[in-house]
Short mmCIF file of C-alpha atoms in Angstrom, two decimals:
data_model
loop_
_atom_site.label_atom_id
_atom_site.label_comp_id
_atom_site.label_asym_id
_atom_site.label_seq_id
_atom_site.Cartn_x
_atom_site.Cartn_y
_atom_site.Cartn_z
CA UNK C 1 4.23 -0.66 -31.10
CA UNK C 2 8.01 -0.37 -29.67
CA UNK C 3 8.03 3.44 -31.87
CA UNK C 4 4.00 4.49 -29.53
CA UNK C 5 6.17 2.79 -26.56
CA UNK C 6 8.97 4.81 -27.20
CA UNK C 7 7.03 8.34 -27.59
CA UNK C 8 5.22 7.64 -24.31
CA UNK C 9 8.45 7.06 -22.31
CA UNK C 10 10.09 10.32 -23.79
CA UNK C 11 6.40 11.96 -23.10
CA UNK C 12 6.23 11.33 -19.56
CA UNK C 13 10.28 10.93 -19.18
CA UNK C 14 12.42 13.21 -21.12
CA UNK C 15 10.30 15.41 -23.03
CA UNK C 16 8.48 17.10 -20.27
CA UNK C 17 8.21 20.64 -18.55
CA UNK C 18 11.31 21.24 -16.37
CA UNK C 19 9.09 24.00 -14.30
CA UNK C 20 7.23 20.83 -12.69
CA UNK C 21 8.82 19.24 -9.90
CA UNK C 22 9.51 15.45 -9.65
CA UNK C 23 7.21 15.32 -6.77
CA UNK C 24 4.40 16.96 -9.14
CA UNK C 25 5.10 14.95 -11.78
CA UNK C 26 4.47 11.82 -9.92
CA UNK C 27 1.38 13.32 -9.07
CA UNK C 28 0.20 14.12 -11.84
CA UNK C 29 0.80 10.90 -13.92
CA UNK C 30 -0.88 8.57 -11.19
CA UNK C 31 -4.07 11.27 -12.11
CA UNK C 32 -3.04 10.33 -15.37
CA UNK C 33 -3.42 6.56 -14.83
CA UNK C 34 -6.13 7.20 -13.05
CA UNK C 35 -7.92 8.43 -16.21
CA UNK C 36 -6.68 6.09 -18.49
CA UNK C 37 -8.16 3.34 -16.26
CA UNK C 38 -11.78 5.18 -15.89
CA UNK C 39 -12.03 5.41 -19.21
CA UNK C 40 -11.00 1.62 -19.98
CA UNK C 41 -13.17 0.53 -17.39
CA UNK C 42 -15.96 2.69 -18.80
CA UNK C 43 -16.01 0.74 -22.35
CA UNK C 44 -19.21 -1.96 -22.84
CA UNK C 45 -16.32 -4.52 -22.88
CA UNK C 46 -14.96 -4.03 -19.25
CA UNK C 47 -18.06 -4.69 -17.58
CA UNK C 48 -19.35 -8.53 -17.78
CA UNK C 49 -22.78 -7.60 -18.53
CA UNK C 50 -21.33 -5.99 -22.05
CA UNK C 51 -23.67 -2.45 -20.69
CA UNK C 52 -20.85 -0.01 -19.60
CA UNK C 53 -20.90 0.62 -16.51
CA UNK C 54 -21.06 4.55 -14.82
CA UNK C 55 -18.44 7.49 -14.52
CA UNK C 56 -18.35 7.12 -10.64
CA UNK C 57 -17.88 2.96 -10.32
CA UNK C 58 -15.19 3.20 -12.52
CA UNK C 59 -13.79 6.27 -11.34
CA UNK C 60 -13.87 4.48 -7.85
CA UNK C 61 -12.45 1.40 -9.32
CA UNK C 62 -9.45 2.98 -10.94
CA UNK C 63 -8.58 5.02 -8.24
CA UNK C 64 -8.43 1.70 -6.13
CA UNK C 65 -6.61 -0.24 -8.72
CA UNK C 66 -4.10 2.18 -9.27
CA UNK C 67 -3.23 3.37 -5.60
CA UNK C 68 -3.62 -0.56 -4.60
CA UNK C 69 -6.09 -0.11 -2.46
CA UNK C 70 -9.23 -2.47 -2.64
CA UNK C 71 -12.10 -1.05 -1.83
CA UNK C 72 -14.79 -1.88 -4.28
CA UNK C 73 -18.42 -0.60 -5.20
CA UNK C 74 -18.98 -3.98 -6.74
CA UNK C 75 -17.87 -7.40 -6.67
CA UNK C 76 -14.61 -7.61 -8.90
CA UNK C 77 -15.74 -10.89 -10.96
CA UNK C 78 -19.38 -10.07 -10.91
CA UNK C 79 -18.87 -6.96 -12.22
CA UNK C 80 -16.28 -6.89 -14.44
CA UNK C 81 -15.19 -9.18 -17.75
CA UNK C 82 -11.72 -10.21 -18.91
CA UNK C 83 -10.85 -7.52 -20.52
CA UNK C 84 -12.16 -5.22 -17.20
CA UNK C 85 -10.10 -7.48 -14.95
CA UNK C 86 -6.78 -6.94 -17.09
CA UNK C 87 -7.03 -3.61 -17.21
CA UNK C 88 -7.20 -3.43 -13.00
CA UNK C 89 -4.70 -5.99 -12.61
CA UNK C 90 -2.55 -3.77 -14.91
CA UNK C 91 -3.32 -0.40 -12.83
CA UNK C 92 -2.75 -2.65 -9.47
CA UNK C 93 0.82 -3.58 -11.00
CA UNK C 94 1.56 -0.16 -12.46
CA UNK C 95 0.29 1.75 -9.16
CA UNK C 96 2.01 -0.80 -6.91
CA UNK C 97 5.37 -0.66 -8.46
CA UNK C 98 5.27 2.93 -8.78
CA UNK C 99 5.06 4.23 -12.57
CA UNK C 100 8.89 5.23 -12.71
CA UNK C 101 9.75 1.54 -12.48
CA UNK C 102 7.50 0.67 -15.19
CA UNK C 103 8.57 3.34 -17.30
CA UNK C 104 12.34 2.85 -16.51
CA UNK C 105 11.34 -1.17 -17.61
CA UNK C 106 10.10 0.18 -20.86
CA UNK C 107 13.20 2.51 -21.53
CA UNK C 108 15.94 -0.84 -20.28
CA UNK C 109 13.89 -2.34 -23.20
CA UNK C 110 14.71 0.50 -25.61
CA UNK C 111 18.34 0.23 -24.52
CA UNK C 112 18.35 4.15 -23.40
CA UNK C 113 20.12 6.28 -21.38
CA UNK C 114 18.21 8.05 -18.25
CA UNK C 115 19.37 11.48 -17.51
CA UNK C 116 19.99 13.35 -14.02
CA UNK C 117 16.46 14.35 -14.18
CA UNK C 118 14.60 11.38 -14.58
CA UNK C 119 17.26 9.86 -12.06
CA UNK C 120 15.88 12.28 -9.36
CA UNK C 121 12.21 11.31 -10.14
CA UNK C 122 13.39 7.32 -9.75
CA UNK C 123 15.13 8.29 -6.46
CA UNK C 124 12.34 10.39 -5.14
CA UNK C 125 9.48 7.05 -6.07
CA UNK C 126 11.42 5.05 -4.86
CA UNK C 127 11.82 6.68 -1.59
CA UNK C 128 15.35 7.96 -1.56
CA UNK C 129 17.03 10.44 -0.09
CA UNK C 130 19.52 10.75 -2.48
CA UNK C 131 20.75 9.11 -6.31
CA UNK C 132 23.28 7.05 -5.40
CA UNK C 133 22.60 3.50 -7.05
CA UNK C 134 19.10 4.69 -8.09
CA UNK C 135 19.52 2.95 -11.12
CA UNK C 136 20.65 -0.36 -9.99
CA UNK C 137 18.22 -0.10 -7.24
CA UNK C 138 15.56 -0.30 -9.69
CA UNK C 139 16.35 -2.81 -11.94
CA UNK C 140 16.60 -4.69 -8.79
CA UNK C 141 12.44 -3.76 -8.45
CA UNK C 142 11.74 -4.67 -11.57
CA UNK C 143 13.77 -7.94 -11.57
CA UNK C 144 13.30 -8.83 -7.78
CA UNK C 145 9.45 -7.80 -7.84
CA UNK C 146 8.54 -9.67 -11.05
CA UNK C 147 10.21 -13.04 -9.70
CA UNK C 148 8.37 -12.67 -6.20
CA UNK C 149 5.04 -12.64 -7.88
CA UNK C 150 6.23 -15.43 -10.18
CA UNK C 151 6.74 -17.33 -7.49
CA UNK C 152 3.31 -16.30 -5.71
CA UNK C 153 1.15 -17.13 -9.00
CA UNK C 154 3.56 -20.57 -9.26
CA UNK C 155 2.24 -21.75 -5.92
CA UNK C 156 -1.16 -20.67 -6.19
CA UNK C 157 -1.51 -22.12 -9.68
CA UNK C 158 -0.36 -25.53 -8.67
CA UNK C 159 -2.60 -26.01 -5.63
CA UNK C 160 -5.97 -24.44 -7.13
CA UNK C 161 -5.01 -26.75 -10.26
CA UNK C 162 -6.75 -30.14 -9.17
CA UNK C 163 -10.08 -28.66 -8.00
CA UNK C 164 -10.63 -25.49 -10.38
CA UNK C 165 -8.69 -26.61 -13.51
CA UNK C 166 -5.27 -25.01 -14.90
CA UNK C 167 -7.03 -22.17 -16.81
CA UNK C 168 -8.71 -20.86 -13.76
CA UNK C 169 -5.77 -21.72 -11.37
CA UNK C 170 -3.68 -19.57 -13.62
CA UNK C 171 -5.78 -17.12 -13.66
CA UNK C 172 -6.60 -16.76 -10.23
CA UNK C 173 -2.56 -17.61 -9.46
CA UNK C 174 -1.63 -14.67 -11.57
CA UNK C 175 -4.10 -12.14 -10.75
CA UNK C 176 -3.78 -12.73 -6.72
CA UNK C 177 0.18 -13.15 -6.65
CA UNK C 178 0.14 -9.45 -7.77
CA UNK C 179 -2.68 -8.12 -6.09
CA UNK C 180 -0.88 -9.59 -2.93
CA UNK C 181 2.54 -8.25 -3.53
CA UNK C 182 1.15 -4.89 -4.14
CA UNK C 183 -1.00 -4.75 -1.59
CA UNK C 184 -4.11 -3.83 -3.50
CA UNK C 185 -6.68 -6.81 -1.86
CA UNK C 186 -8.50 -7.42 -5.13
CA UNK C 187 -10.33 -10.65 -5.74
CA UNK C 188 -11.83 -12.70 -8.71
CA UNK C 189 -12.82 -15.32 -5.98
CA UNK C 190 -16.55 -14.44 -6.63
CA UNK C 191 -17.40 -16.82 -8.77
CA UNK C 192 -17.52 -18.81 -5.58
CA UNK C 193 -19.18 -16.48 -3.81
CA UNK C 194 -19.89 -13.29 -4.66
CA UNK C 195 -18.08 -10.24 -2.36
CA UNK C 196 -16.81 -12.63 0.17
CA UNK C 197 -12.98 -12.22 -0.66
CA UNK C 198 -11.02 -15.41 1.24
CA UNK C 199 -13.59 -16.53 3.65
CA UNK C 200 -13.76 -19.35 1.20
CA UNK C 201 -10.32 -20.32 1.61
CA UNK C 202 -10.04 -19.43 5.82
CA UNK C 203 -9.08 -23.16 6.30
CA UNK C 204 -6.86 -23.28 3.79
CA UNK C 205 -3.47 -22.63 5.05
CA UNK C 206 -1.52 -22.79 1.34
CA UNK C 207 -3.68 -20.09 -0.16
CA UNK C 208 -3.53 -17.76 3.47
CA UNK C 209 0.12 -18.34 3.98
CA UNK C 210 1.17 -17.90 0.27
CA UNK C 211 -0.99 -14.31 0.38
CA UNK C 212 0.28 -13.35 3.45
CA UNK C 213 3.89 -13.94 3.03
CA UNK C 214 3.62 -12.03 -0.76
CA UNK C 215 2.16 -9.23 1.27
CA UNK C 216 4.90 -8.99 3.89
CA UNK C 217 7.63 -9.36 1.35
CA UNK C 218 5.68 -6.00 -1.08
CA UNK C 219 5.20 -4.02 2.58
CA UNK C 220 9.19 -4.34 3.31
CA UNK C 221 10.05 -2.41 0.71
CA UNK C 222 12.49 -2.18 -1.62
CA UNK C 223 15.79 -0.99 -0.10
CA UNK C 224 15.19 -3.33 2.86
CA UNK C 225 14.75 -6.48 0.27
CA UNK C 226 18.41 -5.27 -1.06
CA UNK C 227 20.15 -5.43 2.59
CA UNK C 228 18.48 -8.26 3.40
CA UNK C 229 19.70 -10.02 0.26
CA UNK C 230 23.47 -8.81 0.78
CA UNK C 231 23.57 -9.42 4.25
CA UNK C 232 25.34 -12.39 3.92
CA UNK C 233 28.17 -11.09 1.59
CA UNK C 234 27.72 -7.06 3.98
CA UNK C 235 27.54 -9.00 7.77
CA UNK C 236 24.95 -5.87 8.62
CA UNK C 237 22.06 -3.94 7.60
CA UNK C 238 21.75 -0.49 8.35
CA UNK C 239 19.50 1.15 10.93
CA UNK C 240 16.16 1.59 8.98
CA UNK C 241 16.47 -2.07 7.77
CA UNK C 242 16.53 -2.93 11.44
CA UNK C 243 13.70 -0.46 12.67
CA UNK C 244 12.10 -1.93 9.54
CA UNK C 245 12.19 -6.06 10.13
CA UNK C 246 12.09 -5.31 14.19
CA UNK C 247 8.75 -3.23 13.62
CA UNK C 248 7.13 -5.45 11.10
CA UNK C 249 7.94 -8.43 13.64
CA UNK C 250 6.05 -6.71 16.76
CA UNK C 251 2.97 -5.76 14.51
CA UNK C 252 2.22 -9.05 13.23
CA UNK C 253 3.10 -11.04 16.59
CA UNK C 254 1.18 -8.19 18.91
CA UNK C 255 -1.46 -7.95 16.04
CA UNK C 256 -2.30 -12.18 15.81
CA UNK C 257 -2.14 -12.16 19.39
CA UNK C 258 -4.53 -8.96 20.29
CA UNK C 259 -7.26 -10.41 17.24
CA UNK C 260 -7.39 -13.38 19.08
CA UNK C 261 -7.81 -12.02 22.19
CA UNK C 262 -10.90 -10.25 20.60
CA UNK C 263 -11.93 -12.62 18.45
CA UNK C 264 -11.54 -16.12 19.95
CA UNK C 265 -15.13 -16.76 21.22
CA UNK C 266 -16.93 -14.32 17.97
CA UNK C 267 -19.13 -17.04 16.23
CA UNK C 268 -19.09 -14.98 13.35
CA UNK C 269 -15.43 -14.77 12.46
CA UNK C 270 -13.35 -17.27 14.13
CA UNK C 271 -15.57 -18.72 17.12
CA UNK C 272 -16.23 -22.33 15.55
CA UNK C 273 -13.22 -22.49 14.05
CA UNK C 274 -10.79 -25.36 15.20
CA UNK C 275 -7.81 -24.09 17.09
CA UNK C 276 -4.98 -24.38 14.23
CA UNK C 277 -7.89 -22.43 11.75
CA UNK C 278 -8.21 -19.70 14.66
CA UNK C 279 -4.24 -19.57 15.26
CA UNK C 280 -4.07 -19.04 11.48
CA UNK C 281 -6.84 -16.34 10.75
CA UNK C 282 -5.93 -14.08 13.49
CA UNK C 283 -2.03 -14.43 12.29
CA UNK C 284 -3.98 -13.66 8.41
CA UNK C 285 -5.72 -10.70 9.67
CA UNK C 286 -2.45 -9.42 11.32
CA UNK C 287 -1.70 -9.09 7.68
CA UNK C 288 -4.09 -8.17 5.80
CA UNK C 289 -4.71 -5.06 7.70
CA UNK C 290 -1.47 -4.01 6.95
CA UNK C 291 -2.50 -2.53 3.87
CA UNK C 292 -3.22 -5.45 1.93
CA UNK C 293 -7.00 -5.60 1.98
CA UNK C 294 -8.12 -9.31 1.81
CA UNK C 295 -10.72 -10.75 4.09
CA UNK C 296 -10.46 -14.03 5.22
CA UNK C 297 -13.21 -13.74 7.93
CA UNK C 298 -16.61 -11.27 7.52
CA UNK C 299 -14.94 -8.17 8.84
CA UNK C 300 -18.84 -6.41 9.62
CA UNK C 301 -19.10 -9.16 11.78
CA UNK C 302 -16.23 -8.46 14.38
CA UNK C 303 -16.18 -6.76 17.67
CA UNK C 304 -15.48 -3.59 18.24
CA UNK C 305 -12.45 -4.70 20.04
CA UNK C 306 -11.75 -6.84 17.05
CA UNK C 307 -12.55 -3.39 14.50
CA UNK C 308 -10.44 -0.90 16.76
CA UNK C 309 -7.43 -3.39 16.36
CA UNK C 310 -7.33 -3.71 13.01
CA UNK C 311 -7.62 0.03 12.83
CA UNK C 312 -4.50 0.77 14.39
CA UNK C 313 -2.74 -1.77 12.48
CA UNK C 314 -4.16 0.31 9.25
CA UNK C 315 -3.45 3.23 10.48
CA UNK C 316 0.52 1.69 10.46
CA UNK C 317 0.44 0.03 7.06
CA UNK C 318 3.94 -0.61 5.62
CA UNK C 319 7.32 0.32 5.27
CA UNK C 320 9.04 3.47 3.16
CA UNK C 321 9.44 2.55 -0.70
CA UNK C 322 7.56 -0.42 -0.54
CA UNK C 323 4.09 -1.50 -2.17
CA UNK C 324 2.41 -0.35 0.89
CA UNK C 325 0.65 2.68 2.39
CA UNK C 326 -0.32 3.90 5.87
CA UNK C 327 2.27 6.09 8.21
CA UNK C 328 4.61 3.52 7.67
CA UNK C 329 6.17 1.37 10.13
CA UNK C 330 9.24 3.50 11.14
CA UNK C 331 7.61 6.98 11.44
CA UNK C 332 5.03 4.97 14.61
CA UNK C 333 8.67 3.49 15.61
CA UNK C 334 10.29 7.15 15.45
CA UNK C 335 7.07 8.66 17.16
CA UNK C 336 7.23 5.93 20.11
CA UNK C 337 11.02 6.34 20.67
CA UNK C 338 10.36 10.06 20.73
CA UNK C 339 7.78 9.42 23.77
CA UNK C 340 10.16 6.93 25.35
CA UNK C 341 12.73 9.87 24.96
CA UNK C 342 10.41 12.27 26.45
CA UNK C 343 8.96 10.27 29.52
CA UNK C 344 12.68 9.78 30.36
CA UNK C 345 13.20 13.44 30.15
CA UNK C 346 15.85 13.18 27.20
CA UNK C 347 16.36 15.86 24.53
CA UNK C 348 17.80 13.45 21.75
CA UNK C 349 15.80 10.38 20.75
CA UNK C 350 18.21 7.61 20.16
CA UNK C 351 18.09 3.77 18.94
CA UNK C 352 20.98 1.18 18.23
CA UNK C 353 23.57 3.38 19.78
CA UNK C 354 22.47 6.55 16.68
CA UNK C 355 20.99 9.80 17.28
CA UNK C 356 17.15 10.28 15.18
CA UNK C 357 17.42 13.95 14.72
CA UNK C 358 14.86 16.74 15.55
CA UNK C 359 13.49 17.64 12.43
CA UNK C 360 13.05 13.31 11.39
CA UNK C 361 10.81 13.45 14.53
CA UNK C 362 8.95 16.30 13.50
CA UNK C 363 8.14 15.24 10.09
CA UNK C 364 7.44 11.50 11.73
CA UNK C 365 4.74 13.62 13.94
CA UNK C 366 3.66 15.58 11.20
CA UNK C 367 2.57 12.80 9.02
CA UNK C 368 0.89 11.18 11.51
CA UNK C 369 -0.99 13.72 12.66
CA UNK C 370 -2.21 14.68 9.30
CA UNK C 371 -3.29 11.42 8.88
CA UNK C 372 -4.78 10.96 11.67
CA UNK C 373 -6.83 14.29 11.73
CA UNK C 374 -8.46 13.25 8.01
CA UNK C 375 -9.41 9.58 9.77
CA UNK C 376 -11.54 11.59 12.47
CA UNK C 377 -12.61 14.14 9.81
CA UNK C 378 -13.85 11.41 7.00
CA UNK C 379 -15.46 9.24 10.40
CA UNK C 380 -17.71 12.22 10.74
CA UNK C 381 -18.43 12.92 7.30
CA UNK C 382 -18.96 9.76 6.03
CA UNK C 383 -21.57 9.47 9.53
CA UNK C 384 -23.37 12.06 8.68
CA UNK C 385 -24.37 11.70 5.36
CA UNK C 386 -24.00 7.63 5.06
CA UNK C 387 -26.14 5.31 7.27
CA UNK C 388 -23.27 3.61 8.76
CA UNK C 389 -21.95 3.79 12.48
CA UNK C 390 -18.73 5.93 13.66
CA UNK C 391 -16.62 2.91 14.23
CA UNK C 392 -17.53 1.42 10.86
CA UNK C 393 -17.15 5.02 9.53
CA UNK C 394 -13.38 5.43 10.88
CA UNK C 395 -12.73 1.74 9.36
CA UNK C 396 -13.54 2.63 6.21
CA UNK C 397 -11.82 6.19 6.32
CA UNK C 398 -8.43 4.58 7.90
CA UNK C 399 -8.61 1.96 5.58
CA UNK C 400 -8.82 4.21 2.23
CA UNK C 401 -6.24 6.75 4.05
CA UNK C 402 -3.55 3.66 4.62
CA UNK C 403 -4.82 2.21 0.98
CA UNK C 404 -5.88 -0.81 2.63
CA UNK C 405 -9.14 -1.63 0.59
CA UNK C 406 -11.04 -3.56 3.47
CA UNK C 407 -13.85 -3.39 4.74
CA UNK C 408 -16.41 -3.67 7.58
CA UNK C 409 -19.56 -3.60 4.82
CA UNK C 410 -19.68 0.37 4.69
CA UNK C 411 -18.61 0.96 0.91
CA UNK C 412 -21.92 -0.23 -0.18
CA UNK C 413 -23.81 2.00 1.85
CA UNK C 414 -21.75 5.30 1.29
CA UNK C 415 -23.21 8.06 0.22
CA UNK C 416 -22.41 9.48 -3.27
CA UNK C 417 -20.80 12.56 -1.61
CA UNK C 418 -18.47 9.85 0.60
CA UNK C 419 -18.42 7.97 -2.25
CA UNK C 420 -16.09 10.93 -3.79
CA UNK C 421 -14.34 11.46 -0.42
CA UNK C 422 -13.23 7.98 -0.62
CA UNK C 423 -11.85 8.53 -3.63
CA UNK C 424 -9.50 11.64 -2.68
CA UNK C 425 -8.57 10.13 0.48
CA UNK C 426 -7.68 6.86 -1.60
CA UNK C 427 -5.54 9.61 -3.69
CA UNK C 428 -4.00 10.99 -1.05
CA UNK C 429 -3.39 8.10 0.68
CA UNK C 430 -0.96 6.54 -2.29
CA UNK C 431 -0.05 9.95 -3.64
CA UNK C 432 -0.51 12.37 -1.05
CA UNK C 433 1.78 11.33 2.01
CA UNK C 434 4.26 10.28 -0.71
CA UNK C 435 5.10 13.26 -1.94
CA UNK C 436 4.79 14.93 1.75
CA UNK C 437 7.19 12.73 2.68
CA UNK C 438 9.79 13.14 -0.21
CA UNK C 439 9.75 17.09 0.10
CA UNK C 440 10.67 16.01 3.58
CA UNK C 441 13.43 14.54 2.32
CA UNK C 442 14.36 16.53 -0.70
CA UNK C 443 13.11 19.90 0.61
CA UNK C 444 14.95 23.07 1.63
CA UNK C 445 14.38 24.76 5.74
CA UNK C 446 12.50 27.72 5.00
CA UNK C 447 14.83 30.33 6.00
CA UNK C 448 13.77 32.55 8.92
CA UNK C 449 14.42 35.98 8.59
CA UNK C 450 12.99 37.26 12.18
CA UNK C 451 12.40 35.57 15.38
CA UNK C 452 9.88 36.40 17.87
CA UNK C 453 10.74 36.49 21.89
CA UNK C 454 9.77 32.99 23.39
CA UNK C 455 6.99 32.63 26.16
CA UNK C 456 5.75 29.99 27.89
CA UNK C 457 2.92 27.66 27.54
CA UNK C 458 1.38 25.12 30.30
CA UNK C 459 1.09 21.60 28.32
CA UNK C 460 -0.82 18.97 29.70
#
């Protein structure tokens, strides 16, 4: 087994084309796990009824598993057996730690050297802009990410122990810890109830809180975990890890705070809920829309002030080299400082006494607007050939963009054709901005041979 382990890691690692690039290459093996977990999930044994299940549910399933996203065709325990829940807890933990920290795991255990190439395919999943520490960095992942979700299935084990028994509270502790840290929103709750994710649990404050706080800690990411960590020995953290913790604390107290204004007096999420279970929902949903993807309250059933809310906050998702997806938290932070610059009538845009330069802002507005055009774009689509309103329609396209996997009740009624689209943008969503954003990083100006005379436009 160590000698099939070994080939693998030298297939994917040091044995492959040097034409590809490393952004390619990440690319290409997520299609490649992608696969891999279609074909799993197509077997007899991965579905619970022992009849194997179609092409497209598992192709849809995969594709969620493995870019952490959570939207599902079917109800994850009613659907799928054991063996079908290992293998998407296994694509969750592969796609949410990024398959270079797996494979580097795999080659720390083989007691091998990693070379400047595979070093630059490290830096570039993990974010960086450069390979300084790369390899430290990640064993920090690896170590730091396992003993997070250790901790998450610990809790969760102990407190669904008396009720459920140990073999399901391990079970469920396990599975949930990591699809919480990763931010994928998958649930085996549904032996309970069948496709209601944590509605179950919305008065339970252990289960919420434990979720929510594994969910904040994977959407940090990873080089923000490391300052944090040293800041007592360092007395600082740099810039990003500022823009980072200051963002992430405006979004969840101006998310909680705007769901309950639109939610408060809703009888069918929070409305007969006592005060502290209100308090504690809206605070939840703050969350979960941040990529993560579990619903504590029947999201169909909100208002559309409630819906547009929790777009926005999808639309945002995480932070850079973390679990999560979206724009990430700093590019919305860049974009607004950028405005604040503007309205001012500044050139630079500045924060904590630093210049942001031009071309950051650019690629901050870039990405966004990219994103933002395929929301409107799979709205429409997904409208017109799926009986399912326009707000509904953007929910679901924002929240397969960001990779946030929930949903307002729309995945069930998608057409086969935005069945597919959900897919790609699911794809792109974990894959797709990624690698946009590390040839940001790692890419070369295109060098202008000409210029043409300036004129004058009227804006606004």
């Amino acid at each position: 087994m160590a000698g099939f382990g070994s080939g693998l890691v030298r297939a994917f690692i040091q044995r492959r084309s040097k034409s590809l690039s490393t952004t390619r290459i990440i690319a290409l093996v997520f299609i490649g796990l992608i696969l891999m977990g279609t074909l799993l999930l197509m077997l007899p044994a991965a579905s619970r009824s022992g009849v194997a299940c179609g092409f497209r549910s598992a192709l849809f399933t995969a594709t969620s598993a493995t870019c952490v996203t959570g939207l599902v065709l079917h109800d994850t325990f009613t659907q799928w057996s054991g063996f079908g829940q290992v293998v998407i807890i296994c694509l969750i933990q592969i796609g949410g730690l990024g398959f270079m920290s797996v494979a580097t795991l795999v080659v720390f255990m083989l007691r091998r050297k990693l070379g400047l190439k595979q070093r630059m395919v490290m830096a570039q999943a993990l974010s960086l802009n450069d390979m300084e520490g790369v390899v430290r960095l990640q064993k920090w992942v690896i170590v730091g990410s396992l003993s997070i979700e250790a901790v998450g299935a610990l809790i969760l084990t102990v407190h669904f122990w008396p009720e459920f028994g140990f073999p399901t509270a391990l079970k469920w502790g396990v599975f949930h810890s990591i699809s919480a840290f990763c931010n994928a929103g998958f649930d085996i709750f549904g032996c309970i109830t069948p496709g209601a994710s944590l509605v179950e649990f919305n008065s339970d404050p252990v289960v919420l809180l434990t979720l929510g706080s594994l969910v904040v800690i994977g959407g940090l990411g990873f080089l923000v975990w490391e300052e944090v960590v040293s800041f007592p020995k360092r007395r600082k953290l740099s810039v990003y890890a500022r823009l980072v913790l200051i963002t992430t604390g405006i979004l969840l107290a101006l998310g909680t705070v705007f769901v309950a204004l639109a939610e408060w007096n809703n009888p069918g999420t929070i409305g007969n809920m006592s005060t502290g279970d209100k308090i504690l929902n809206c605070f939840f949903q703050s969350v979960t829309t941040r990529t993560a993807g579990f619903a504590a309250v029947d999201q169909g059933a909100m208002t559309d002030a409630g819906k547009g809310v929790s777009i926005l906050l999808m639309f945002v998702g995480g932070s850079s080299g973390s679990t999560a997806g979206g724009v990430k938290t700093v590019t919305i932070m860049v974009l607004l400082l950028s405005l604040w610059a503007q309205a001012r009538g500044k050139n630079s845009v500045t924060v904590f006494h630093r210049t942001i330069p031009a071309k950051q802002v650019g690629n901050a507005m870039t990405i966004a607007s990219i994103v933002t055009a395929l929301a409107m774009v799979g709205a429409i689509f997904i409208c017109a050939t799926s009986e399912v309103g326009f707000t509904d329609g953007l929910f679901e396209a924002v929240s397969a963009l960001a990779t946030v996997g929930i949903t307002a009740g729309a995945t069930t009624k998608l057409s086969i054709a935005a069945q597919f689209l959900m897919i790609i943008y699911m794809y792109f969503g974990r894959v797709g901005v990624l690698t946009i954003s590390l040839g940001f990083l790692m890419g070369n100006d295109a060098q202008e041979r000409f210029r043409y005379a300036p004129t004058n436009l009227m804006i606004g």
